[in-house]
Each structure stands twice: as structure tokens, then as C-alpha cells.
PDB file of C-alpha atoms and ligand atoms in Angstrom:
ATOM      1  CA  MET A 275       0.000   0.000   0.000  1.00 55.00           C
ATOM      2  CA  PRO A 276       1.644   3.217  -1.131  1.00 66.00           C
ATOM      3  CA  ASN A 277       0.009   5.255   1.646  1.00 89.00           C
ATOM      4  CA  CYS A 278       1.049   3.305   4.696  1.00 97.00           C
ATOM      5  CA  LYS A 279       1.291   5.545   7.742  1.00 97.00           C
ATOM      6  CA  THR A 280       3.610   4.542  10.585  1.00 98.00           C
ATOM      7  CA  ILE A 281       2.746   5.966  14.000  1.00 98.00           C
ATOM      8  CA  ALA A 282       4.872   5.551  17.144  1.00 98.00           C
ATOM      9  CA  ILE A 283       2.897   5.526  20.397  1.00 98.00           C
ATOM     10  CA  CYS A 284       5.480   7.102  22.623  1.00 98.00           C
ATOM     11  CA  ASN A 285       6.023   8.493  26.103  1.00 96.00           C
ATOM     12  CA  GLN A 286       9.015   7.515  28.211  1.00 94.00           C
ATOM     13  CA  LYS A 287       6.823   7.395  31.291  1.00 93.00           C
ATOM     14  CA  GLY A 288       5.379   3.948  32.030  1.00 94.00           C
ATOM     15  CA  GLY A 289       1.735   3.318  32.812  1.00 94.00           C
ATOM     16  CA  VAL A 290       0.307   6.138  30.714  1.00 94.00           C
ATOM     17  CA  GLY A 291      -1.735   3.905  28.401  1.00 96.00           C
ATOM     18  CA  LYS A 292       0.640   3.436  25.442  1.00 98.00           C
ATOM     19  CA  THR A 293       0.000  -0.275  25.085  1.00 98.00           C
ATOM     20  CA  THR A 294      -3.748   0.009  25.704  1.00 98.00           C
ATOM     21  CA  THR A 295      -3.904   2.746  23.064  1.00 98.00           C
ATOM     22  CA  THR A 296      -1.896   0.694  20.561  1.00 98.00           C
ATOM     23  CA  VAL A 297      -4.292  -2.253  20.914  1.00 98.00           C
ATOM     24  CA  ASN A 298      -7.531  -0.282  20.809  1.00 98.00           C
ATOM     25  CA  LEU A 299      -6.543   2.235  18.158  1.00 98.00           C
ATOM     26  CA  GLY A 300      -5.113  -0.631  16.097  1.00 98.00           C
ATOM     27  CA  VAL A 301      -8.222  -2.799  16.334  1.00 98.00           C
ATOM     28  CA  GLY A 302     -10.375   0.339  15.868  1.00 98.00           C
ATOM     29  CA  LEU A 303      -8.629   1.052  12.563  1.00 98.00           C
ATOM     30  CA  ALA A 304      -8.981  -2.594  11.506  1.00 98.00           C
ATOM     31  CA  MET A 305     -12.725  -2.415  12.253  1.00 98.00           C
ATOM     32  CA  GLN A 306     -12.868   0.518   9.819  1.00 98.00           C
ATOM     33  CA  GLY A 307     -11.440  -1.699   7.114  1.00 98.00           C
ATOM     34  CA  LYS A 308      -7.788  -0.722   7.417  1.00 98.00           C
ATOM     35  CA  LYS A 309      -4.922  -3.205   7.222  1.00 98.00           C
ATOM     36  CA  VAL A 310      -3.055  -2.784  10.488  1.00 98.00           C
ATOM     37  CA  LEU A 311       0.275  -4.040  11.812  1.00 98.00           C
ATOM     38  CA  LEU A 312       1.116  -3.571  15.490  1.00 98.00           C
ATOM     39  CA  VAL A 313       4.760  -3.666  16.524  1.00 98.00           C
ATOM     40  CA  ASP A 314       5.780  -4.476  20.083  1.00 98.00           C
ATOM     41  CA  ALA A 315       8.891  -2.376  20.697  1.00 98.00           C
ATOM     42  CA  ASP A 316       9.057  -3.039  24.432  1.00 98.00           C
ATOM     43  CA  PRO A 317      11.121  -5.918  25.900  1.00 98.00           C
ATOM     44  CA  GLN A 318       8.430  -6.196  28.611  1.00 97.00           C
ATOM     45  CA  SER A 319       6.210  -7.487  25.766  1.00 98.00           C
ATOM     46  CA  ASP A 320       2.994  -6.103  27.240  1.00 98.00           C
ATOM     47  CA  LEU A 321       1.478  -5.606  23.786  1.00 98.00           C
ATOM     48  CA  THR A 322       2.222  -9.209  22.819  1.00 98.00           C
ATOM     49  CA  ALA A 323       0.683 -10.406  26.108  1.00 97.00           C
ATOM     50  CA  CYS A 324      -2.326  -8.072  25.827  1.00 97.00           C
ATOM     51  CA  LEU A 325      -3.150  -9.648  22.488  1.00 98.00           C
ATOM     52  CA  GLY A 326      -3.067 -13.107  24.056  1.00 97.00           C
ATOM     53  CA  TRP A 327       0.494 -14.399  23.494  1.00 97.00           C
ATOM     54  CA  ARG A 328       1.635 -14.734  27.094  1.00 95.00           C
ATOM     55  CA  ASP A 329       4.399 -17.297  26.744  1.00 94.00           C
ATOM     56  CA  THR A 330       6.706 -14.861  24.999  1.00 93.00           C
ATOM     57  CA  ASP A 331       9.921 -16.748  25.904  1.00 93.00           C
ATOM     58  CA  ASN A 332       8.872 -19.547  23.577  1.00 94.00           C
ATOM     59  CA  LEU A 333       8.118 -17.433  20.530  1.00 96.00           C
ATOM     60  CA  GLU A 334      10.215 -18.701  17.631  1.00 96.00           C
ATOM     61  CA  GLU A 335      10.857 -15.255  16.231  1.00 98.00           C
ATOM     62  CA  THR A 336      10.352 -11.742  17.596  1.00 98.00           C
ATOM     63  CA  LEU A 337      11.160  -8.172  16.616  1.00 98.00           C
ATOM     64  CA  SER A 338      14.640  -8.789  17.948  1.00 98.00           C
ATOM     65  CA  THR A 339      15.174 -11.645  15.438  1.00 98.00           C
ATOM     66  CA  LYS A 340      14.195  -9.340  12.587  1.00 98.00           C
ATOM     67  CA  LEU A 341      16.390  -6.473  13.754  1.00 97.00           C
ATOM     68  CA  SER A 342      19.390  -8.753  13.994  1.00 96.00           C
ATOM     69  CA  GLU A 343      18.722  -9.952  10.429  1.00 96.00           C
ATOM     70  CA  VAL A 344      18.769  -6.310   9.291  1.00 96.00           C
ATOM     71  CA  ILE A 345      21.992  -5.641  11.172  1.00 95.00           C
ATOM     72  CA  ARG A 346      23.652  -8.708   9.655  1.00 94.00           C
ATOM     73  CA  GLU A 347      22.193  -7.838   6.241  1.00 94.00           C
ATOM     74  CA  GLU A 348      20.629 -11.258   5.898  1.00 94.00           C
ATOM     75  CA  ASN A 349      17.989 -11.827   3.264  1.00 90.00           C
ATOM     76  CA  ALA A 350      15.216 -13.341   5.342  1.00 93.00           C
ATOM     77  CA  ASN A 351      11.441 -13.291   4.916  1.00 96.00           C
ATOM     78  CA  PRO A 352      10.322 -10.144   6.789  1.00 96.00           C
ATOM     79  CA  ALA A 353       6.828 -11.535   7.405  1.00 97.00           C
ATOM     80  CA  SER A 354       7.857 -14.818   9.027  1.00 97.00           C
ATOM     81  CA  VAL A 355       7.598 -13.263  12.505  1.00 98.00           C
ATOM     82  CA  ILE A 356       4.045 -11.950  12.099  1.00 98.00           C
ATOM     83  CA  LEU A 357       1.220 -13.272  14.269  1.00 98.00           C
ATOM     84  CA  HIS A 358      -2.433 -12.835  13.322  1.00 98.00           C
ATOM     85  CA  HIS A 359      -4.948 -11.764  15.967  1.00 98.00           C
ATOM     86  CA  GLU A 360      -8.554 -12.858  15.589  1.00 97.00           C
ATOM     87  CA  GLU A 361      -9.756  -9.246  15.663  1.00 98.00           C
ATOM     88  CA  GLY A 362      -8.037  -8.570  12.363  1.00 98.00           C
ATOM     89  CA  VAL A 363      -4.716  -6.995  13.336  1.00 98.00           C
ATOM     90  CA  ASP A 364      -1.244  -8.392  12.727  1.00 98.00           C
ATOM     91  CA  LEU A 365       1.496  -8.308  15.335  1.00 98.00           C
ATOM     92  CA  VAL A 366       5.272  -8.297  15.403  1.00 98.00           C
ATOM     93  CA  PRO A 367       5.777  -9.672  18.922  1.00 98.00           C
ATOM     94  CA  ALA A 368       8.571  -8.971  21.375  1.00 98.00           C
ATOM     95  CA  ASN A 369      10.179 -10.599  24.349  1.00 97.00           C
ATOM     96  CA  LEU A 370      13.151  -9.928  26.630  1.00 97.00           C
ATOM     97  CA  ASP A 371      15.585 -10.555  23.754  1.00 97.00           C
ATOM     98  CA  LEU A 372      14.810  -6.998  22.675  1.00 97.00           C
ATOM     99  CA  SER A 373      16.692  -5.807  25.716  1.00 97.00           C
ATOM    100  CA  ALA A 374      19.895  -7.483  24.520  1.00 96.00           C
ATOM    101  CA  MET A 375      19.175  -6.171  21.016  1.00 96.00           C
ATOM    102  CA  GLU A 376      19.176  -2.646  22.410  1.00 94.00           C
ATOM    103  CA  MET A 377      22.819  -3.204  23.454  1.00 93.00           C
ATOM    104  CA  THR A 378      23.723  -4.770  20.117  1.00 94.00           C
ATOM    105  CA  LEU A 379      22.255  -1.793  18.263  1.00 94.00           C
ATOM    106  CA  VAL A 380      24.543   0.652  20.037  1.00 90.00           C
ATOM    107  CA  THR A 381      27.558  -0.576  18.085  1.00 90.00           C
ATOM    108  CA  ALA A 382      25.772  -1.424  14.825  1.00 89.00           C
ATOM    109  CA  MET A 383      26.227   0.629  11.650  1.00 87.00           C
ATOM    110  CA  SER A 384      22.473   0.816  11.249  1.00 89.00           C
ATOM    111  CA  ARG A 385      21.934   1.675  14.885  1.00 93.00           C
ATOM    112  CA  GLU A 386      19.096   4.165  14.401  1.00 95.00           C
ATOM    113  CA  THR A 387      17.656   2.842  11.168  1.00 97.00           C
ATOM    114  CA  ALA A 388      17.362  -0.929  11.658  1.00 97.00           C
ATOM    115  CA  LEU A 389      13.650  -0.801  12.510  1.00 98.00           C
ATOM    116  CA  ARG A 390      12.931   1.600   9.646  1.00 98.00           C
ATOM    117  CA  THR A 391      14.689  -0.733   7.217  1.00 97.00           C
ATOM    118  CA  TYR A 392      12.745  -3.684   8.533  1.00 98.00           C
ATOM    119  CA  LEU A 393       9.328  -1.990   8.432  1.00 98.00           C
ATOM    120  CA  THR A 394       9.932  -0.608   4.936  1.00 97.00           C
ATOM    121  CA  SER A 395       9.881  -4.194   3.720  1.00 95.00           C
ATOM    122  CA  LEU A 396       6.370  -4.667   5.171  1.00 97.00           C
ATOM    123  CA  LYS A 397       4.721  -1.342   4.345  1.00 97.00           C
ATOM    124  CA  GLN A 398       3.270  -2.470   1.051  1.00 97.00           C
ATOM    125  CA  HIS A 399       0.884  -4.768   2.954  1.00 97.00           C
ATOM    126  CA  TYR A 400      -0.535  -2.265   5.445  1.00 98.00           C
ATOM    127  CA  ASP A 401      -2.447   1.015   5.769  1.00 98.00           C
ATOM    128  CA  TYR A 402      -1.230   1.642   9.317  1.00 98.00           C
ATOM    129  CA  ILE A 403       1.730   0.434  11.340  1.00 98.00           C
ATOM    130  CA  LEU A 404       1.532   1.305  15.051  1.00 98.00           C
ATOM    131  CA  ILE A 405       4.678   0.955  17.158  1.00 98.00           C
ATOM    132  CA  ASP A 406       4.154   0.490  20.895  1.00 98.00           C
ATOM    133  CA  CYS A 407       7.242   2.082  22.479  1.00 98.00           C
ATOM    134  CA  MET A 408       8.963   1.114  25.708  1.00 98.00           C
ATOM    135  CA  PRO A 409       9.127   3.501  28.671  1.00 96.00           C
ATOM    136  CA  SER A 410      12.567   4.923  27.878  1.00 95.00           C
ATOM    137  CA  LEU A 411      14.206   7.077  25.242  1.00 95.00           C
ATOM    138  CA  GLY A 412      16.944   4.546  24.446  1.00 95.00           C
ATOM    139  CA  MET A 413      18.037   2.998  21.137  1.00 96.00           C
ATOM    140  CA  ILE A 414      14.843   1.035  20.503  1.00 97.00           C
ATOM    141  CA  THR A 415      12.675   4.111  20.983  1.00 98.00           C
ATOM    142  CA  LEU A 416      15.029   6.126  18.748  1.00 97.00           C
ATOM    143  CA  ASN A 417      14.546   3.428  16.127  1.00 98.00           C
ATOM    144  CA  ALA A 418      10.780   3.758  16.496  1.00 98.00           C
ATOM    145  CA  LEU A 419      10.927   7.555  16.071  1.00 98.00           C
ATOM    146  CA  THR A 420      13.208   7.123  13.071  1.00 98.00           C
ATOM    147  CA  ALA A 421      10.837   4.618  11.470  1.00 98.00           C
ATOM    148  CA  ALA A 422       7.690   6.661  12.174  1.00 98.00           C
ATOM    149  CA  ASP A 423       5.869   9.282  10.132  1.00 98.00           C
ATOM    150  CA  SER A 424       4.316  10.629  13.304  1.00 97.00           C
ATOM    151  CA  VAL A 425       3.992  10.212  17.060  1.00 98.00           C
ATOM    152  CA  ILE A 426       0.970   9.915  19.315  1.00 98.00           C
ATOM    153  CA  ILE A 427       1.792  10.868  22.893  1.00 96.00           C
ATOM    154  CA  PRO A 428      -0.526   9.405  25.510  1.00 95.00           C
ATOM    155  CA  VAL A 429      -0.464  11.507  28.666  1.00 92.00           C
ATOM    156  CA  GLN A 430      -1.833  10.359  31.982  1.00 88.00           C
ATOM    157  CA  ALA A 431      -4.312  12.888  33.282  1.00 78.00           C
ATOM    158  CA  GLN A 432      -3.407  12.391  36.948  1.00 71.00           C
ATOM    159  CA  TYR A 433       0.072  13.868  36.749  1.00 71.00           C
ATOM    160  CA  LEU A 434       1.508  17.094  35.527  1.00 68.00           C
ATOM    161  CA  PRO A 435       3.967  15.728  32.987  1.00 64.00           C
ATOM    162  CA  ALA A 436       6.048  18.889  32.635  1.00 57.00           C
ATOM    163  CA  LYS A 437       9.588  17.526  32.909  1.00 65.00           C
ATOM    164  CA  GLY A 438       9.053  14.278  31.045  1.00 75.00           C
ATOM    165  CA  MET A 439       7.394  16.113  28.199  1.00 84.00           C
ATOM    166  CA  THR A 440      10.359  18.443  27.780  1.00 86.00           C
ATOM    167  CA  GLN A 441      12.701  15.462  27.401  1.00 90.00           C
ATOM    168  CA  LEU A 442      10.400  13.798  24.903  1.00 93.00           C
ATOM    169  CA  MET A 443      10.078  16.996  22.854  1.00 92.00           C
ATOM    170  CA  GLN A 444      13.867  17.412  22.833  1.00 94.00           C
ATOM    171  CA  THR A 445      14.316  13.835  21.652  1.00 95.00           C
ATOM    172  CA  ILE A 446      11.748  14.312  18.894  1.00 96.00           C
ATOM    173  CA  SER A 447      13.500  17.531  17.803  1.00 96.00           C
ATOM    174  CA  LYS A 448      16.855  15.745  17.695  1.00 96.00           C
ATOM    175  CA  VAL A 449      15.456  12.889  15.644  1.00 97.00           C
ATOM    176  CA  ARG A 450      13.958  15.426  13.232  1.00 97.00           C
ATOM    177  CA  LYS A 451      17.177  17.348  12.933  1.00 97.00           C
ATOM    178  CA  HIS A 452      19.495  14.407  12.422  1.00 95.00           C
ATOM    179  CA  ILE A 453      17.652  11.532  10.872  1.00 96.00           C
ATOM    180  CA  ASN A 454      13.905  11.869  10.240  1.00 98.00           C
ATOM    181  CA  PRO A 455      13.055  15.457   9.223  1.00 97.00           C
ATOM    182  CA  LYS A 456       9.479  14.537   8.321  1.00 96.00           C
ATOM    183  CA  LEU A 457       8.578  13.245  11.784  1.00 97.00           C
ATOM    184  CA  LYS A 458       5.372  14.887  12.984  1.00 96.00           C
ATOM    185  CA  ILE A 459       3.565  14.910  16.275  1.00 96.00           C
ATOM    186  CA  GLU A 460       0.207  13.439  15.394  1.00 95.00           C
ATOM    187  CA  GLY A 461      -1.351  14.470  18.670  1.00 94.00           C
ATOM    188  CA  MET A 462      -1.440  14.239  22.425  1.00 93.00           C
ATOM    189  CA  LEU A 463      -3.994  11.899  23.975  1.00 94.00           C
ATOM    190  CA  LEU A 464      -5.241  12.323  27.496  1.00 91.00           C
ATOM    191  CA  THR A 465      -5.628   8.887  29.132  1.00 93.00           C
ATOM    192  CA  LEU A 466      -6.814   7.566  32.490  1.00 90.00           C
ATOM    193  CA  VAL A 467      -9.088  10.558  32.872  1.00 88.00           C
ATOM    194  CA  ASP A 468     -11.009  10.476  36.112  1.00 84.00           C
ATOM    195  CA  GLY A 469     -14.047  12.656  35.667  1.00 74.00           C
ATOM    196  CA  ARG A 470     -14.449  12.954  39.416  1.00 70.00           C
ATOM    197  CA  THR A 471     -11.277  14.949  39.950  1.00 70.00           C
ATOM    198  CA  ASN A 472     -10.364  18.490  39.029  1.00 71.00           C
ATOM    199  CA  LEU A 473      -6.796  17.407  38.441  1.00 72.00           C
ATOM    200  CA  SER A 474      -7.570  16.169  34.928  1.00 72.00           C
ATOM    201  CA  ARG A 475      -8.813  19.651  34.081  1.00 75.00           C
ATOM    202  CA  THR A 476      -5.644  21.200  35.511  1.00 80.00           C
ATOM    203  CA  VAL A 477      -3.481  18.853  33.469  1.00 78.00           C
ATOM    204  CA  VAL A 478      -5.405  19.635  30.281  1.00 77.00           C
ATOM    205  CA  ASP A 479      -5.109  23.367  30.930  1.00 80.00           C
ATOM    206  CA  SER A 480      -1.391  23.119  31.611  1.00 82.00           C
ATOM    207  CA  LEU A 481      -0.771  21.028  28.476  1.00 81.00           C
ATOM    208  CA  GLN A 482      -2.845  23.429  26.402  1.00 81.00           C
ATOM    209  CA  ARG A 483      -0.891  26.390  27.712  1.00 85.00           C
ATOM    210  CA  ASN A 484       2.527  24.797  27.162  1.00 84.00           C
ATOM    211  CA  TYR A 485       1.993  22.821  23.970  1.00 84.00           C
ATOM    212  CA  GLY A 486      -1.462  23.713  22.632  1.00 81.00           C
ATOM    213  CA  SER A 487      -0.082  26.017  19.955  1.00 83.00           C
ATOM    214  CA  VAL A 488       2.295  23.398  18.549  1.00 84.00           C
ATOM    215  CA  ILE A 489       0.637  20.066  19.303  1.00 89.00           C
ATOM    216  CA  LYS A 490      -2.857  18.908  18.585  1.00 90.00           C
ATOM    217  CA  MET A 491      -4.730  17.656  21.634  1.00 90.00           C
ATOM    218  CA  TYR A 492      -7.229  14.971  20.664  1.00 93.00           C
ATOM    219  CA  ARG A 493     -10.816  15.893  21.400  1.00 90.00           C
ATOM    220  CA  SER A 494     -11.355  12.306  22.540  1.00 93.00           C
ATOM    221  CA  THR A 495     -10.031  11.544  25.999  1.00 92.00           C
ATOM    222  CA  ILE A 496      -9.844   8.069  27.532  1.00 94.00           C
ATOM    223  CA  PRO A 497     -11.648   7.603  30.844  1.00 93.00           C
ATOM    224  CA  VAL A 498     -10.410   5.378  33.665  1.00 93.00           C
ATOM    225  CA  ALA A 499     -12.310   2.093  33.705  1.00 93.00           C
ATOM    226  CA  VAL A 500     -11.299  -1.320  35.016  1.00 94.00           C
ATOM    227  CA  LYS A 501     -12.755  -2.869  31.847  1.00 94.00           C
ATOM    228  CA  ALA A 502      -9.729  -1.508  30.000  1.00 94.00           C
ATOM    229  CA  ALA A 503      -7.363  -3.496  32.204  1.00 93.00           C
ATOM    230  CA  GLU A 504      -9.610  -6.581  32.206  1.00 95.00           C
ATOM    231  CA  SER A 505      -9.790  -6.746  28.418  1.00 96.00           C
ATOM    232  CA  ALA A 506      -5.983  -6.906  28.282  1.00 93.00           C
ATOM    233  CA  ALA A 507      -5.992  -9.876  30.644  1.00 94.00           C
ATOM    234  CA  GLU A 508      -8.367 -11.635  28.230  1.00 95.00           C
ATOM    235  CA  GLY A 509      -6.202 -10.949  25.184  1.00 96.00           C
ATOM    236  CA  LYS A 510      -8.943  -8.871  23.592  1.00 97.00           C
ATOM    237  CA  SER A 511      -9.577  -5.317  22.547  1.00 98.00           C
ATOM    238  CA  ILE A 512     -12.091  -3.274  24.508  1.00 98.00           C
ATOM    239  CA  TYR A 513     -14.544  -3.543  21.598  1.00 98.00           C
ATOM    240  CA  ALA A 514     -14.625  -7.326  21.848  1.00 97.00           C
ATOM    241  CA  TYR A 515     -14.563  -7.380  25.645  1.00 97.00           C
ATOM    242  CA  GLU A 516     -17.091  -4.660  26.482  1.00 96.00           C
ATOM    243  CA  PRO A 517     -18.403  -2.888  23.375  1.00 96.00           C
ATOM    244  CA  ASN A 518     -20.698  -0.520  25.263  1.00 95.00           C
ATOM    245  CA  SER A 519     -18.159   0.707  27.803  1.00 95.00           C
ATOM    246  CA  THR A 520     -17.061   4.324  28.018  1.00 96.00           C
ATOM    247  CA  VAL A 521     -13.513   3.266  27.089  1.00 97.00           C
ATOM    248  CA  SER A 522     -14.758   1.456  24.000  1.00 98.00           C
ATOM    249  CA  LYS A 523     -16.623   4.559  22.833  1.00 97.00           C
ATOM    250  CA  ALA A 524     -13.647   6.793  23.599  1.00 97.00           C
ATOM    251  CA  TYR A 525     -11.243   4.656  21.542  1.00 98.00           C
ATOM    252  CA  ALA A 526     -13.767   4.491  18.688  1.00 98.00           C
ATOM    253  CA  GLU A 527     -13.865   8.303  18.705  1.00 98.00           C
ATOM    254  CA  LEU A 528     -10.067   8.504  18.756  1.00 98.00           C
ATOM    255  CA  THR A 529      -9.970   6.112  15.791  1.00 98.00           C
ATOM    256  CA  LYS A 530     -12.234   8.478  13.823  1.00 98.00           C
ATOM    257  CA  GLU A 531     -10.009  11.445  14.640  1.00 97.00           C
ATOM    258  CA  VAL A 532      -6.893   9.578  13.519  1.00 97.00           C
ATOM    259  CA  LEU A 533      -8.608   8.492  10.284  1.00 97.00           C
ATOM    260  CA  ASN A 534      -9.734  12.064   9.576  1.00 95.00           C
ATOM    261  CA  ASP A 535      -6.233  13.409  10.159  1.00 91.00           C
ATOM    262  CA  GLY A 536      -4.962  10.758   7.731  1.00 86.00           C
ATOM    263  CA  LYS A 537      -7.394  12.018   5.085  1.00 86.00           C
ATOM    264  CA  LYS A 538      -6.246  15.615   5.620  1.00 83.00           C
ATOM    265  CA  ASP A 539      -2.624  14.488   5.222  1.00 80.00           C
ATOM    266  CA  ARG A 540      -3.459  12.929   1.882  1.00 77.00           C
ATOM    267  CA  VAL A 541      -5.284  16.053   0.670  1.00 79.00           C
ATOM    268  CA  ARG A 542      -2.294  18.175   1.684  1.00 77.00           C
ATOM    269  CA  ALA A 543       0.092  15.794  -0.073  1.00 74.00           C
ATOM    270  CA  SER A 544      -1.926  15.934  -3.301  1.00 75.00           C
ATOM    271  CA  ASP A 545      -2.223  19.751  -3.073  1.00 77.00           C
ATOM    272  CA  ALA A 546       1.534  19.940  -2.786  1.00 70.00           C
ATOM    273  CA  ARG A 547       1.932  17.892  -5.960  1.00 67.00           C
TER     274      ARG A 547
HETATM  275  P1  ADP B 234       1.988   1.890  29.187  1.00 95.77           P
HETATM  276  O1  ADP B 234       2.047   1.027  27.971  1.00 95.77           O
HETATM  277  O2  ADP B 234       2.151   3.336  28.891  1.00 95.77           O
HETATM  278  O3  ADP B 234       2.912   1.429  30.260  1.00 95.77           O
HETATM  279  P2  ADP B 234      -0.561   0.583  29.676  1.00 95.77           P
HETATM  280  O4  ADP B 234      -1.403   0.732  28.469  1.00 95.77           O
HETATM  281  O5  ADP B 234       0.121  -0.736  29.876  1.00 95.77           O
HETATM  282  O6  ADP B 234       0.486   1.768  29.772  1.00 95.77           O
HETATM  283  O7  ADP B 234      -1.476   0.914  30.921  1.00 95.77           O
HETATM  284  C1  ADP B 234      -0.961   0.854  32.248  1.00 95.77           C
HETATM  285  C2  ADP B 234      -1.928   0.094  33.139  1.00 95.77           C
HETATM  286  O8  ADP B 234      -3.148   0.801  33.225  1.00 95.77           O
HETATM  287  C3  ADP B 234      -2.272  -1.285  32.606  1.00 95.77           C
HETATM  288  O9  ADP B 234      -2.430  -2.155  33.681  1.00 95.77           O
HETATM  289  C4  ADP B 234      -3.583  -1.067  31.880  1.00 95.77           C
HETATM  290  O10 ADP B 234      -4.376  -2.242  31.840  1.00 95.77           O
HETATM  291  C5  ADP B 234      -4.225   0.024  32.722  1.00 95.77           C
HETATM  292  N1  ADP B 234      -5.079   0.905  31.925  1.00 95.77           N
HETATM  293  C6  ADP B 234      -4.808   1.417  30.697  1.00 95.77           C
HETATM  294  N2  ADP B 234      -5.803   2.237  30.288  1.00 95.77           N
HETATM  295  C7  ADP B 234      -6.736   2.231  31.276  1.00 95.77           C
HETATM  296  C8  ADP B 234      -7.993   2.883  31.458  1.00 95.77           C
HETATM  297  N3  ADP B 234      -8.517   3.691  30.528  1.00 95.77           N
HETATM  298  N4  ADP B 234      -8.668   2.648  32.621  1.00 95.77           N
HETATM  299  C9  ADP B 234      -8.139   1.839  33.563  1.00 95.77           C
HETATM  300  N5  ADP B 234      -6.973   1.199  33.450  1.00 95.77           N
HETATM  301  C10 ADP B 234      -6.263   1.381  32.328  1.00 95.77           C
HETATM  302 MG1   MG B 235       3.386  -0.486  27.479  1.00 95.77          MG
END
């Protein structure tokens, strides 16, 4: 597919809803007829587990296998690692080997571009590739930002993320300057919103003030609901687990926003031509 869009779901803080967003945006896009590949770029392999593959140590191949093939310039089948989820998304799984791969990458020639090289070989088959990043700004995350067209930043509504956001913005700027000038920030997504507290409002206001002029804040926000955590334990998306939940509706709305932004991108690209 010539128009494949690669989005990194990134925030170096853990527990902000990156993995949950990757699953439910990914399945949401698949439900709208898009071909979707999810990439687990976290050695903790939460995404792989959330989609039902819990015994990650026994996976024959993982993202790490594919990255080492790129580094060694081997001609292997890029798709051999892909798992198919019953809700219509494909997955490149991960396990702890990715942690060792992070060290290997440091001294590799293709240290920042290995993931980009690998995903380029798969793009023709997909409309969207979503990369679930790990909670750090190390080599693997740099690879994700290098491979991506854009970034979605989930932000947890309970905390003022001031310092962490500055680091993330600096990293994104560096990646743009040195290796991926086209990298865009797709938008910031407020997650784990507890409607009962004023703090969410304060966080939104503070983010708007600091970043509102440069970064789009999604109109959809994701409420706190145990169903979100339960669906992960079942290896399902929120749509399959509890279609009428607030979280399900929120992720469906987010999916629409992301699809609309994709359409605008294409109009802009054709205007430019
Ligand atoms: P990250 O990938 O950024 O570390 P996760 O998506 O794994 O974040 O979410 C962190 C934890 O919060 C997980 O246990 C997850 O099941 C739970 N969680 C995610 N989104 C919600 C939500 N909307 N409501 C309640 N719990 C959630
Ligand atoms: Mg995660």
C-alpha cells in the first residue's frame, strides 16, 4: 500500500496507556477496514501479552530476530515473525531478547535505522503500522521515532507531565534534525481521565498552555475504567470485551479522529503535488 502511515505511540513514562492505546486504536482502525500491523517495541512485551500471546519466551521469532537480520544484512522473509490476531490486526511480537538487542544496536552501523529498514519491507501490505514504544528514550525508541511518520503521545491525566514532556520533545527535535526530518507529532492523547477529579482539568489546561499552539490535543479523551485493564488480561480489545463501555466509545472516537487526520494528510500531499 503506497500510503502506509507509521505511527509511534510514545512516552518515556510507564503506565500512561501506550499499550492500551496501541491495541484499541489498532483494532479500531482494523474495524474501519484498514490493514493494520502492530509492533511491540518493548522488551516487557505487554502488547504481545495483551493480544493473548503470554508465553513470549517460547516465541520462535520476535522483533529482535528481525532487527538482527537487518543488522547482519541477511535476506530473510520479513513476514515470518508476524502473528495474526482474531480481531483482524497483525502483530510483530517482542520478548526480553529486545533488551539485549538494544545493546547490540549501540555498536551497529544501522543503529538508528534498523527498525525503519525492517518496516519498509512490510509497508506495502498495510495502511497503518503502530509501534508500541517502551518507557525509555533509548536505542529502541530512537529506532521507532526514526521509522515513524508521526507520534501519538498518551499523557496520563493524573500527573503534571512537565519535565518528562520536555525530554520527549527534545528527543523528537533531535530525531527530526538528524535523521527523520518529516517526523510529525500526530497528537497528544489524554488517558486515564477520572471525571471525578479536578486534576484532569488542571493537566489539560497546563498542556494546552505549554503545547497547545504546537501540538494537537485529541478531542477524545480516555476515561479510567477497570474494563480496559480486564480486556488486556483476556487478550482482547475493549470492543470485543465490552463494546458498550465508556472506554470502547472513547477509543472508537479517537480512531475516527486519527482516520480524519490521515485524510487531511493525503489532501495536503496531493495539493503539494
Ligand atoms: P503503558 O504502555 O504506557 O505502560 P498501559 O497501556 O500498559 O500503559 O497501561 C498501564 C496500566 O493501566 C495497565 O495495567 C492497563 O491495563 C491500565 N489501563 C490502561 N488504560 C486504562 C484505562 N482507561 N482505565 C483503567 N486502566 C487502564
Ligand atoms: Mg506499554
